XYZ file of C-alpha atoms in Angstrom:
777
model
C 11.376 -0.231 26.729
C 9.909 2.879 24.739
C 8.071 2.841 21.640
C 11.900 3.552 19.636
C 13.066 0.499 21.392
C 9.890 -1.722 20.926
C 10.587 -1.087 17.047
C 13.768 -1.486 16.820
C 13.691 -4.502 19.131
C 11.472 -6.119 16.439
C 14.017 -5.398 13.814
C 16.726 -7.014 16.049
C 14.592 -10.149 16.401
C 14.152 -10.351 12.630
C 17.606 -10.105 11.967
C 20.060 -13.264 11.755
C 23.835 -12.761 10.854
C 26.531 -15.025 9.811
C 29.995 -15.111 8.782
C 29.194 -13.735 5.013
C 25.659 -13.172 4.524
C 22.422 -11.985 6.518
C 18.853 -12.948 6.882
C 15.974 -10.073 7.580
C 12.446 -11.771 8.295
C 13.710 -14.855 6.078
C 15.342 -13.069 3.032
C 19.016 -13.736 2.571
C 21.595 -10.837 1.538
C 22.796 -11.570 -1.870
C 25.648 -13.622 -1.837
C 29.173 -12.468 -3.023
C 30.887 -15.748 -5.305
C 33.370 -17.974 -3.694
C 36.024 -16.279 -6.181
C 35.232 -12.564 -5.003
C 35.290 -13.784 -1.222
C 38.670 -15.412 -1.587
C 40.088 -11.960 -2.740
C 38.510 -9.651 -0.285
C 40.664 -8.684 2.568
C 38.349 -9.820 6.065
C 37.868 -6.014 6.387
C 36.322 -5.755 3.255
C 34.198 -8.504 3.340
C 32.855 -6.900 6.684
C 32.240 -3.623 5.258
C 30.497 -5.033 2.093
C 28.254 -7.126 4.557
C 27.928 -3.971 6.837
C 26.800 -1.870 3.559
C 24.257 -4.626 2.574
C 22.669 -4.695 5.941
C 22.248 -1.162 6.675
C 20.722 -0.475 2.891
C 18.223 -3.391 4.007
C 17.164 -1.473 7.355
C 17.111 1.275 5.526
C 14.324 -0.032 2.589
C 12.583 -2.107 4.978
C 12.522 -0.351 8.385
C 13.395 3.155 8.211
C 11.592 4.165 5.065
C 7.861 2.509 5.780
C 8.515 3.592 9.705
C 8.365 -0.152 10.770
C 9.527 -3.367 9.941
C 7.546 -4.339 6.889
C 7.656 -7.241 4.492
C 9.940 -7.408 1.333
C 9.742 -4.385 -0.894
C 10.528 -3.311 -3.765
C 13.500 -1.667 -4.468
C 13.457 1.697 -5.286
C 13.953 2.567 -8.950
C 15.828 6.004 -9.189
C 15.676 6.621 -12.710
C 14.072 8.921 -15.162
C 11.633 10.965 -13.216
C 7.911 11.464 -14.559
C 7.966 14.576 -16.988
C 4.379 15.336 -16.511
C 4.540 14.536 -12.945
C 7.539 16.727 -12.350
C 5.719 19.672 -14.602
C 3.072 19.547 -12.463
C 5.509 19.972 -9.292
C 7.458 22.737 -10.799
C 4.315 25.048 -11.698
C 2.504 24.391 -8.128
C 6.523 25.437 -6.673
C 5.703 29.153 -5.662
C 9.559 30.211 -5.368
C 11.386 32.761 -7.750
C 14.839 31.663 -7.201
C 17.808 33.160 -5.027
C 20.774 35.282 -5.364
C 24.305 33.742 -3.732
C 27.179 36.485 -2.675
C 30.841 35.251 -2.718
C 31.569 34.116 -6.595
C 34.847 35.257 -7.718
C 35.031 35.902 -11.391
C 37.759 33.676 -13.360
C 36.866 34.716 -16.456
C 34.605 37.607 -17.293
C 33.480 36.206 -20.718
C 34.574 32.487 -22.044
C 34.486 31.559 -25.953
C 30.593 30.946 -25.756
C 30.400 34.372 -23.890
C 29.695 33.141 -20.594
C 31.424 34.072 -17.511
C 33.632 31.646 -15.436
C 33.169 31.846 -11.441
C 34.413 29.900 -8.599
C 33.444 29.522 -5.042
C 34.748 26.833 -2.344
C 36.607 25.028 -5.559
C 33.312 24.838 -7.502
C 34.071 26.169 -10.707
C 30.264 27.635 -12.531
C 29.931 28.912 -16.384
C 27.161 30.915 -16.253
C 24.980 33.162 -18.361
C 25.396 37.472 -18.014
C 21.971 37.616 -17.113
C 22.761 35.611 -13.745
C 25.595 37.574 -12.609
C 24.836 40.790 -10.082
C 26.665 43.009 -11.709
C 26.652 41.819 -15.303
C 28.489 44.630 -16.611
C 32.471 45.646 -16.834
C 33.296 42.659 -14.786
C 36.722 41.798 -13.675
C 38.813 38.984 -13.232
C 38.871 38.618 -9.049
C 36.015 40.733 -8.739
C 33.358 38.958 -5.938
C 29.639 38.896 -7.727
C 26.355 37.500 -6.937
C 25.183 34.307 -9.028
C 21.359 33.674 -9.278
C 20.362 30.313 -8.700
C 16.911 29.059 -10.270
C 13.800 27.843 -7.699
C 14.374 23.957 -8.452
C 16.874 21.363 -8.908
C 15.849 18.666 -10.768
C 18.425 16.142 -10.135
C 20.354 17.374 -7.104
C 19.211 14.622 -5.336
C 18.369 11.053 -7.399
C 14.743 10.407 -7.534
C 13.257 13.719 -6.041
C 12.168 16.923 -7.079
C 14.071 19.778 -5.164
C 12.173 23.310 -4.633
C 14.757 26.115 -3.303
C 13.554 29.155 -1.258
C 13.964 32.312 -2.470
C 16.402 32.478 0.633
C 18.657 29.625 0.107
C 19.020 27.339 3.154
C 22.817 26.941 2.949
C 24.064 30.353 2.163
C 26.324 30.186 5.374
C 28.392 27.806 7.529
C 27.650 26.719 11.170
C 23.745 25.716 10.751
C 21.822 22.949 11.977
C 19.332 21.479 9.884
C 15.838 19.773 10.867
C 14.285 17.619 8.732
C 10.634 17.564 8.218
C 9.182 14.196 6.757
C 5.853 13.956 4.984
C 4.115 11.050 4.323
C 2.296 12.182 0.954
C 0.086 10.319 -1.419
C 1.360 11.006 -4.763
C -1.867 13.562 -5.206
C -0.820 15.270 -2.544
C 2.623 16.421 -3.775
C 1.660 19.553 -5.832
C -0.830 20.783 -3.086
C 2.360 20.531 -0.314
C 4.886 22.247 -2.761
C 2.397 24.953 -3.432
C 1.394 25.687 0.379
C 4.924 25.214 1.519
C 6.734 27.404 -0.861
C 3.838 30.064 -0.680
C 4.447 30.375 2.799
C 7.611 29.985 3.676
C 8.796 32.260 1.002
C 6.091 35.076 2.096
C 7.428 34.925 5.418
C 11.128 34.872 3.893
C 12.320 31.765 5.959
C 15.371 29.803 3.899
C 14.163 26.171 3.132
C 14.374 23.104 0.810
C 11.956 21.183 -0.237
C 11.947 17.613 -1.983
C 9.598 15.474 -3.099
C 9.716 12.201 -4.988
C 9.658 12.854 -8.952
C 7.972 9.249 -9.554
C 4.238 8.645 -8.283
C 4.687 5.027 -7.820
C 7.167 5.475 -5.656
C 5.326 6.901 -2.672
C 5.234 4.158 -0.853
C 7.722 5.611 2.261
C 6.799 7.785 4.820
C 9.822 10.142 3.570
C 7.945 10.873 0.320
C 8.587 14.783 1.027
C 11.354 16.109 3.294
C 11.179 19.912 4.377
C 14.670 20.927 5.682
C 14.990 24.112 7.453
C 17.386 25.996 10.007
C 17.232 24.691 13.537
C 16.991 28.658 14.815
C 13.816 28.947 12.421
C 11.878 25.874 13.548
C 9.325 27.361 15.741
C 8.632 29.798 13.336
C 8.211 27.296 10.632
C 6.255 25.156 12.904
C 3.648 28.320 13.314
C 3.304 28.419 9.753
C 2.721 24.565 9.685
C 0.300 24.631 12.382
C -2.001 26.325 10.387
C -1.660 24.899 7.139
C -1.733 21.461 8.397
C -5.384 20.954 7.902
C -5.207 21.700 4.459
C -2.695 19.049 3.771
C -3.775 16.201 6.313
C -6.104 14.741 3.475
C -3.238 14.064 1.360
C -1.319 12.117 4.362
C -1.067 8.650 5.792
C -0.473 8.439 9.283
C 2.858 6.370 9.795
C 6.460 8.635 10.103
C 10.015 7.121 9.165
C 11.705 4.970 11.567
C 13.739 7.050 14.414
C 11.829 10.232 13.524
C 9.564 11.931 15.877
C 5.975 12.060 14.992
C 4.678 15.564 15.525
C 1.404 14.833 13.836
C -0.314 12.302 11.615
C 1.903 11.900 8.587
C 4.542 14.368 10.010
C 7.670 13.533 11.366
C 11.182 15.535 12.154
C 14.597 14.586 13.234
C 18.151 16.692 13.497
C 20.467 16.031 10.465
C 23.515 14.096 11.097
C 25.573 17.171 9.196
C 28.240 14.073 8.065
C 26.789 14.324 4.714
C 24.847 10.960 5.646
C 20.783 11.071 5.290
C 19.290 10.858 9.022
C 18.105 7.246 7.854
C 21.240 5.861 6.561
C 23.019 7.086 9.560
C 20.562 5.450 12.181
C 20.368 2.467 10.066
C 24.343 2.096 9.950
C 24.154 2.553 13.425
C 21.920 -0.141 13.881
C 23.470 -2.739 11.772
C 26.904 -2.013 13.254
C 25.270 -2.938 16.485
C 24.003 -5.992 15.188
C 26.930 -7.439 13.208
C 28.985 -6.485 16.759
C 26.884 -8.489 18.412
C 27.217 -11.374 16.126
C 30.591 -10.992 16.172
C 30.915 -10.908 19.876
C 28.804 -13.954 20.176
C 25.673 -12.802 21.099
C 22.822 -14.775 20.486
C 19.649 -13.899 22.241
C 17.634 -10.964 21.234
C 18.131 -9.183 24.808
C 22.185 -9.170 24.062
C 21.873 -8.117 20.772
C 19.770 -5.545 21.573
C 22.235 -4.540 24.246
C 24.840 -4.447 21.807
C 22.747 -1.959 19.586
C 22.037 0.090 22.546
C 25.753 0.368 23.374
C 26.350 1.186 19.520
C 24.058 3.957 19.143
C 25.464 5.471 22.951
C 28.677 5.598 21.582
C 27.590 8.290 19.026
C 25.876 9.649 22.151
C 22.474 9.092 20.460
C 19.757 7.783 22.949
C 17.636 5.388 22.002
C 14.520 7.413 23.616
C 14.998 10.198 21.411
C 16.955 8.993 18.305
C 15.583 12.065 16.680
C 17.950 14.133 18.483
C 22.229 14.715 17.862
C 24.112 14.339 20.385
C 23.555 16.494 23.500
C 20.601 18.309 21.895
C 17.776 19.601 24.127
C 14.100 18.528 22.491
C 12.397 21.478 21.209
C 9.963 19.399 18.721
C 6.451 19.527 19.160
C 3.429 20.569 17.150
C 1.678 23.728 17.949
C -1.078 22.986 20.538
C -4.228 23.985 18.097
C -3.712 21.377 15.604
C -3.357 18.923 18.481
C -6.393 20.109 19.293
C -8.221 19.482 15.761
C -6.744 15.756 15.485
C -8.377 15.215 19.267
C -11.726 16.675 17.992
C -11.436 14.654 14.752
C -10.419 11.483 16.560
C -13.424 12.129 19.192
C -16.166 12.679 16.465
C -15.052 9.332 14.366
C -14.857 7.376 18.096
C -18.603 9.247 18.684
C -20.013 8.382 15.803
C -18.650 4.552 15.971
C -20.651 4.337 19.113
C -23.819 5.395 17.572
C -26.390 2.982 16.039
C -27.869 3.908 12.420
C -25.842 7.191 12.532
C -25.137 7.163 8.748
C -28.211 7.965 6.873
C -28.830 5.550 4.033
C -29.528 8.254 1.385
C -25.892 9.411 2.128
C -24.527 6.076 1.339
C -26.200 5.801 -1.813
C -25.274 9.186 -2.375
C -21.841 8.160 -2.509
C -22.273 5.034 -4.572
C -23.901 7.718 -7.122
C -21.130 10.384 -6.935
C -18.591 7.708 -7.402
C -20.483 6.471 -10.710
C -21.232 9.626 -12.076
C -16.959 10.190 -12.089
C -16.723 6.767 -13.414
C -18.756 7.784 -16.611
C -17.146 10.784 -16.855
C -13.694 9.396 -17.169
C -14.839 6.639 -19.619
C -13.645 6.457 -23.299
C -16.335 5.387 -25.444
C -16.571 3.695 -28.754
C -19.147 1.388 -30.460
C -20.875 0.730 -27.750
C -18.236 -0.322 -25.660
C -16.793 1.216 -22.535
C -13.141 1.630 -20.716
C -11.006 3.240 -18.788
C -7.130 4.762 -18.168
C -5.719 3.577 -14.827
C -3.060 1.579 -12.449
C -3.716 -1.892 -14.282
C -3.450 -3.971 -11.486
C -0.132 -4.975 -11.139
C -0.029 -3.988 -7.841
C -1.354 -6.714 -6.234
C 1.627 -9.225 -7.657
C 3.602 -7.031 -6.390
C 4.784 -4.691 -9.443
C 5.080 -1.017 -9.621
C 2.480 0.795 -11.048
C 1.541 0.779 -14.729
C -1.027 3.253 -15.758
C -2.606 2.376 -19.015
C -6.356 1.377 -20.325
C -7.362 -1.348 -18.326
C -7.734 -4.831 -19.037
C -11.161 -7.096 -18.721
C -10.489 -9.109 -15.543
C -13.238 -8.550 -12.541
C -10.209 -7.735 -9.800
C -9.472 -4.339 -11.459
C -10.729 -4.385 -15.486
C -13.602 -3.608 -16.890
C -15.894 -6.190 -15.833
C -15.455 -5.682 -12.591
C -16.614 -1.802 -13.019
C -19.524 -2.836 -15.447
C -20.881 -5.065 -12.453
C -20.813 -2.156 -9.903
C -22.734 -0.344 -12.178
C -24.915 -2.986 -12.919
C -25.880 -3.264 -9.163
C -26.133 0.428 -8.697
C -28.554 0.608 -11.868
C -30.891 -2.133 -10.386
C -31.237 0.305 -7.600
C -31.576 2.965 -9.397
C -33.073 2.749 -12.323
C -30.789 5.301 -14.124
C -30.586 4.115 -18.152
C -27.256 5.664 -18.307
C -25.638 3.293 -15.650
C -26.947 0.439 -17.504
C -25.775 1.737 -20.963
C -22.415 2.005 -19.123
C -22.360 -1.427 -17.609
C -23.445 -3.130 -20.363
C -20.364 -1.285 -22.530
C -17.939 -2.296 -19.930
C -18.647 -5.687 -19.789
C -19.301 -5.846 -23.623
C -15.629 -4.512 -23.949
C -14.294 -6.926 -21.350
C -15.631 -9.968 -23.231
C -14.293 -8.320 -26.167
C -10.601 -8.292 -24.832
C -10.695 -11.361 -22.896
C -7.950 -13.177 -24.957
C -5.291 -10.370 -23.862
C -5.497 -12.360 -20.478
C -2.477 -14.775 -20.005
C -3.817 -18.480 -20.894
C -2.147 -19.126 -17.324
C -5.043 -16.983 -15.655
C -8.159 -17.458 -17.544
C -9.355 -20.244 -15.159
C -9.141 -17.853 -12.160
C -12.026 -15.595 -10.581
C -10.422 -12.815 -10.597
C -7.824 -12.607 -13.134
C -9.328 -14.697 -15.795
C -12.504 -15.977 -17.958
C -14.751 -17.105 -15.238
C -14.691 -13.762 -13.351
C -15.850 -12.160 -16.876
C -18.613 -14.919 -17.135
C -19.524 -14.067 -13.539
C -19.936 -10.426 -14.335
C -21.608 -11.141 -17.907
C -24.346 -13.134 -16.176
C -24.725 -11.041 -13.107
C -24.500 -7.760 -15.261
C -26.944 -9.508 -17.768
C -29.780 -10.545 -15.468
C -29.365 -7.530 -13.389
C -30.307 -5.189 -16.631
C -32.197 -7.686 -18.286
C -29.767 -8.360 -20.970
C -30.608 -12.072 -22.303
C -27.810 -11.843 -25.128
C -24.997 -10.756 -22.458
C -25.878 -14.040 -20.314
C -25.525 -15.528 -23.242
C -21.853 -14.682 -23.879
C -21.537 -15.652 -20.405
C -22.446 -18.999 -21.341
C -20.664 -18.899 -24.262
C -17.309 -17.993 -22.462
C -17.629 -20.325 -19.820
C -17.841 -23.039 -22.580
C -14.818 -21.389 -23.863
C -13.026 -21.546 -20.543
C -14.130 -25.560 -19.831
C -12.201 -26.155 -23.383
C -9.497 -24.095 -22.731
C -6.212 -26.015 -21.205
C -5.583 -24.191 -17.670
C -2.110 -23.875 -16.104
C -2.491 -26.924 -13.930
C -0.263 -25.132 -11.449
C -2.107 -22.051 -10.092
C -3.943 -23.133 -7.452
C -5.726 -19.714 -5.391
C -8.843 -18.221 -4.995
C -7.482 -14.925 -7.352
C -6.088 -16.894 -10.596
C -6.311 -20.783 -9.748
C -8.480 -23.795 -9.366
C -9.781 -22.610 -6.062
C -11.315 -19.558 -7.687
C -12.562 -21.613 -10.653
C -14.216 -24.006 -8.369
C -16.135 -21.169 -6.123
C -17.105 -19.115 -10.033
C -18.290 -22.707 -11.736
C -20.148 -23.525 -8.344
C -21.989 -19.932 -8.156
C -22.478 -19.779 -12.112
C -24.114 -23.187 -11.867
C -26.385 -21.709 -9.404
C -27.248 -18.431 -11.506
C -27.395 -19.870 -14.962
C -29.334 -22.908 -13.352
C -27.258 -25.466 -15.016
C -25.996 -28.047 -12.660
C -23.482 -29.385 -15.134
C -20.957 -26.884 -13.790
C -20.480 -29.300 -10.631
C -18.904 -31.626 -12.953
C -16.293 -29.161 -13.896
C -15.944 -27.704 -10.751
C -15.354 -31.029 -9.310
C -12.487 -31.411 -11.947
C -10.817 -28.119 -10.956
C -11.322 -29.417 -7.246
C -9.286 -32.549 -7.830
C -6.915 -30.544 -9.521
C -6.418 -28.242 -6.027
C -5.830 -31.882 -3.944
C -2.966 -32.982 -6.225
C -1.215 -30.061 -5.672
C -1.458 -29.813 -2.310
C 1.410 -30.480 -0.017
C -0.003 -32.858 2.742
C 3.123 -32.787 5.011
C 1.827 -34.271 8.671
C -1.827 -34.185 7.683
C -1.720 -30.401 7.196
C -2.810 -29.088 3.505
C -0.912 -25.844 2.289
C 0.106 -25.055 -1.502
C 3.616 -23.798 -3.315
C 3.228 -20.908 -5.114
C 4.463 -22.481 -8.689
C 6.342 -18.940 -9.463
C 8.312 -19.196 -6.109
C 8.604 -22.960 -5.157
C 11.228 -21.660 -2.554
C 8.619 -19.566 -0.826
C 7.076 -20.664 2.405
C 3.471 -21.977 1.723
C 0.858 -18.972 2.273
C -1.730 -18.418 4.631
C -4.405 -16.088 4.133
C -7.587 -15.755 1.441
C -6.275 -14.465 -1.943
C -2.956 -16.267 -2.664
C -2.989 -18.845 0.570
C -4.438 -22.042 2.248
C -7.617 -19.778 3.617
C -9.006 -19.492 0.012
C -8.284 -22.971 -0.890
C -9.977 -24.256 2.230
C -13.280 -22.098 1.079
C -13.649 -23.393 -2.034
C -13.033 -26.618 -0.942
C -15.635 -26.370 1.904
C -17.986 -25.145 -1.049
C -17.538 -28.669 -2.978
C -18.037 -30.424 0.041
C -21.034 -28.767 0.578
C -22.329 -29.435 -3.131
C -21.268 -33.102 -3.504
C -21.070 -34.338 0.090
C -17.909 -35.874 -0.449
C -15.808 -36.076 2.543
C -12.474 -35.966 1.280
C -13.078 -32.424 0.548
C -14.373 -31.628 3.981
C -11.154 -33.230 4.973
C -8.550 -31.230 2.711
C -10.248 -28.183 4.098
C -9.989 -28.987 7.622
C -6.423 -29.806 6.845
C -5.623 -26.145 5.150
C -7.482 -24.281 8.043
C -5.493 -26.354 10.546
C -1.946 -25.809 8.319
C -2.801 -22.280 8.944
C -3.817 -22.386 13.380
C -0.002 -24.136 13.473
C 1.242 -20.836 11.524
C -0.838 -18.284 13.973
C 0.916 -15.443 15.934
C -0.342 -15.052 19.265
C 1.344 -12.173 20.247
C -0.174 -10.420 17.002
C -3.497 -12.172 17.128
C -3.094 -12.647 13.451
C -1.512 -14.706 10.932
C 1.960 -14.083 9.552
C 2.592 -12.816 6.028
C 4.954 -15.502 4.254
C 5.430 -13.489 0.972
C 8.904 -13.766 -0.054
C 9.763 -15.765 3.114
C 12.154 -19.055 2.280
C 13.586 -21.929 4.382
C 12.266 -23.960 7.112
C 10.747 -22.417 10.378
C 12.746 -21.448 13.018
C 12.915 -21.095 16.621
C 12.039 -17.960 17.992
C 11.811 -16.108 14.360
C 9.640 -13.536 13.767
C 7.500 -12.433 10.762
C 5.265 -9.335 9.712
C 1.339 -9.750 9.778
C -0.812 -7.356 7.784
C -4.586 -7.208 7.884
C -6.160 -7.088 4.610
C -8.892 -8.999 2.879
C -6.183 -10.779 0.741
C -3.769 -11.404 3.256
C -4.116 -11.747 6.932
C -6.821 -11.641 9.814
C -9.761 -10.041 7.507
C -9.606 -12.808 4.849
C -8.973 -15.208 7.615
C -12.139 -13.897 9.267
C -14.311 -14.730 6.345
C -12.799 -18.337 5.739
C -13.589 -19.492 9.246
C -17.050 -17.854 9.262
C -17.874 -20.270 6.453
C -16.061 -23.149 8.024
C -18.358 -22.395 10.682
C -21.571 -22.163 8.855
C -20.626 -25.506 6.799
C -19.399 -27.780 9.521
C -20.933 -26.259 13.070
C -17.817 -26.509 14.646
C -17.197 -23.883 17.302
C -13.260 -24.085 16.860
C -14.052 -22.169 13.809
C -16.179 -19.665 15.541
C -13.624 -18.742 17.758
C -10.900 -18.565 15.232
C -13.387 -16.671 13.463
C -13.724 -14.036 16.358
C -10.196 -13.630 17.026
C -9.623 -12.479 13.335
C -12.734 -10.312 13.631
C -11.370 -8.373 16.410
C -7.909 -8.029 15.169
C -9.732 -6.859 11.851
C -12.068 -3.858 13.919
C -8.530 -3.160 15.934
C -6.925 -2.375 12.449
C -9.633 -0.601 11.053
C -10.051 1.406 14.154
C -6.243 2.401 14.377
C -6.424 3.211 10.388
C -9.689 5.622 11.506
C -7.489 7.314 14.295
C -4.405 7.599 12.352
C -6.071 8.927 9.360
C -4.138 6.339 7.079
C -5.094 3.592 4.621
C -6.585 3.853 1.294
C -10.130 2.491 0.513
C -9.798 -0.327 -2.079
C -11.387 -3.341 -1.343
C -8.635 -5.682 -1.648
C -6.246 -4.286 0.850
C -7.999 -1.139 2.508
C -10.610 0.158 4.551
C -13.329 -1.099 2.446
C -12.350 -4.455 2.593
C -11.975 -4.431 6.033
C -15.192 -2.691 6.807
C -17.258 -5.140 4.774
C -15.555 -8.176 6.829
C -16.697 -6.358 10.079
C -20.518 -6.163 8.620
C -20.112 -10.003 7.218
C -19.151 -10.914 10.639
C -21.798 -9.385 12.616
C -24.810 -10.705 10.034
C -22.807 -14.273 10.502
C -22.613 -14.496 14.649
C -25.103 -11.579 15.810
C -24.590 -8.055 17.426
C -24.240 -9.657 20.655
C -21.763 -11.884 19.781
C -19.729 -9.303 17.852
C -20.370 -5.719 16.718
C -18.973 -4.838 13.462
C -21.781 -2.652 11.696
C -20.888 0.711 13.694
C -17.036 0.504 12.871
C -17.673 0.044 9.229
C -19.953 2.713 9.350
C -17.548 5.004 10.974
C -15.086 3.889 8.119
C -17.637 4.888 5.468
C -18.529 8.540 7.605
C -14.604 8.865 7.202
C -14.591 8.726 3.753
C -17.372 10.666 2.924
C -16.163 13.449 5.466
C -12.673 13.554 3.880
C -12.889 12.516 0.439
C -16.335 12.875 -0.318
C -17.512 16.329 0.595
C -14.175 17.392 -0.189
C -14.253 16.351 -3.740
C -10.914 14.666 -3.541
C -9.698 11.348 -5.045
C -10.506 8.411 -3.082
C -7.077 6.603 -2.412
C -6.918 3.316 -3.797
C -4.901 0.167 -3.291
C -2.237 0.872 -6.015
C 1.578 0.773 -4.991
C 1.347 4.446 -5.333
C -2.185 4.881 -3.379
C -3.594 6.717 -6.355
C -6.718 6.860 -7.681
C -7.885 3.812 -9.977
C -11.367 3.153 -11.774
C -11.281 -0.768 -10.851
C -13.280 -3.199 -8.593
C -10.960 -4.859 -6.279
C -8.119 -1.631 -6.079
C -10.339 1.493 -6.970
C -13.444 3.405 -7.065
C -15.778 0.829 -8.432
C -15.159 -1.201 -5.291
C -15.578 1.887 -3.024
C -18.921 2.430 -4.684
C -19.727 -1.125 -4.257
C -19.003 -0.870 -0.353
C -21.298 1.925 -0.087
C -23.950 0.588 -2.240
C -24.012 -2.549 -0.138
C -23.956 -0.568 3.064
C -26.977 0.953 1.722
C -28.811 -2.504 0.747
C -26.644 -5.502 2.239
C -28.905 -7.891 0.254
C -26.728 -6.566 -2.814
C -23.991 -9.344 -3.038
C -20.346 -8.695 -1.806
C -17.430 -9.787 -4.189
C -15.026 -10.644 -1.516
C -16.568 -14.053 -0.523
C -17.148 -16.138 -4.166
C -19.974 -18.093 -3.921
C -21.998 -16.301 -1.413
C -22.967 -13.465 -3.843
C -25.675 -16.105 -5.524
C -27.805 -17.384 -2.860
C -31.550 -16.602 -4.343
C -32.192 -15.746 -8.003
C -34.973 -13.713 -7.031
C -33.253 -11.436 -4.932
C -31.708 -10.109 -8.475
C -35.627 -9.319 -10.071
C -36.922 -8.303 -6.615
């Protein structure tokens, strides 16, 4: 079975069809009402089901390049005006003349000429015509077209070559797909339009016109004539090195991968997009399998194979049209460049201590300098503009003044700047740190009441940043404000439904225990116990396993993982057990870890991502697995390391090793492919931090994680710091943002912690404060 069939098989296994609906990875299609179903013929009902399945496969399989968890529907609507203006300015084209337009009316009532071609009638200004004087009805002229189309392809800005691609019949079009981050779209536009127009190669190039939608592998598409492909690839091979920093690795499903972030396919030629065409064939094969009573994955896979074969499409080369020869490859020069880069990264990972400590500190300082330059300052308070952090809740990007929380607000930025001040003594960093935390304290009321007890979203996180920042910067007033905010948090009637580390009781427990130690106030233990009791009350204890429902999606399966799942709750309960000695907290924590082990996916060495998955578990079902601190192996590795430390149970050590190895493989793959953002929450920096924790906890002889973490740091310096490029963050668009868990402040803290491991991480709540003397060294 080839690589394409393996990906398709995963989609087949994740799809279940009934007479009127289907599920994909447990997500059901939109049902028709009984009244509408009665009015539809069997063929119309089948067509509707096929249409839904095709579109779902397009969004969740074709666009991301492999089967992914539930994605937000593309919000095609108004484009971002400023972004489109930037794209237009980058477009080096001048427009083109098209022959064959017949004059119907030399001048209409508004002084324009009326022309027609192939049944299309156009009213044009005289200056758009050639010739433009003494025009006669029936005369054939040339018509001038602009360098761009703003609404020809919904959701995309399209550049047109100075020689139009579609100026003659009987041509075959080839599509080149670019998996861009939004910052790379203007660079791609300028680079390709300049080079292709200079070479007089006809083309069309479209890129997404809304930055927050750059989460799909076909964010940019270049259309060229198949006869020009060799000439185009000669240019692309020379230009690829300049474009590579802006490309993520994956390519759309069914396409041929020519290089990281660059795929290709032949256009089906039937007015249907390539992705929709192939997803339609896949959907038809699945529907036929259901109608023929085929139940096993192998049987359904054979039905899909047969449906593709009916159209002459080979599953070992689904990017080709029927009977086509595979002539699509990247120039050898570029391949060698990629191999050399990979060899350098792998060689670096094998070297011990190869990354100079001063380079680590220097990178953190450069990031901090950029933050200071980007800040808005007023009355001693500092703030920033950026993505507001809704990405972790699955929402679209929202660029505005940052909030106050630790996750992606000013308190998190202030915490990073305070840590760096303590290392460097730079008084401007101290001023900025105090100003950022002061802004967070002033804006704390803007946090929704339901989130206020949370560590990353709420007041306890701001209090932690204020307390630690105050001690680092030797500002007693700020420490006192932390105490006052904590008292307000205690009086506040928190939402009793929120349980997790991010915004709920688990986060409150760990924050209170940490702050109690930091502020030398043992009374906080009693408050932590209150939140611990809440956590126990909210738990589902089916079969002796502990798990927690999402209060906003009660039908969703209970999540695994650190940020919103059982691992984070277990972490908080074990901290409470260690502080109180109460066995029931230990029992609940071990029940939560046991729940996750029941969900473990052995063939992936990972834990399933149940976000959006509803209904009871079914035999043979498949689920997506991700590998980040928030969801998947990395965060679970931290929870198991902690459980092993607290209990001494060797079972948790083995589970931690499994999770660490999966995390390491994921980091190595991202480095090899040149993909992934650098955020702490769900990016390379966070995963690399987990590898460092693993080695520190278990020893180099058991798990060697630091070399790979250093390789990730080295790659970031080479790709972004040295080139002066923006660091890719954890926002939906992959763009830059200033905050701690999603953006630059967290990336800076990652480099700072590699420079000085004594500096606490923000990824292990409660582990940040082990010894107050560390603050005052």
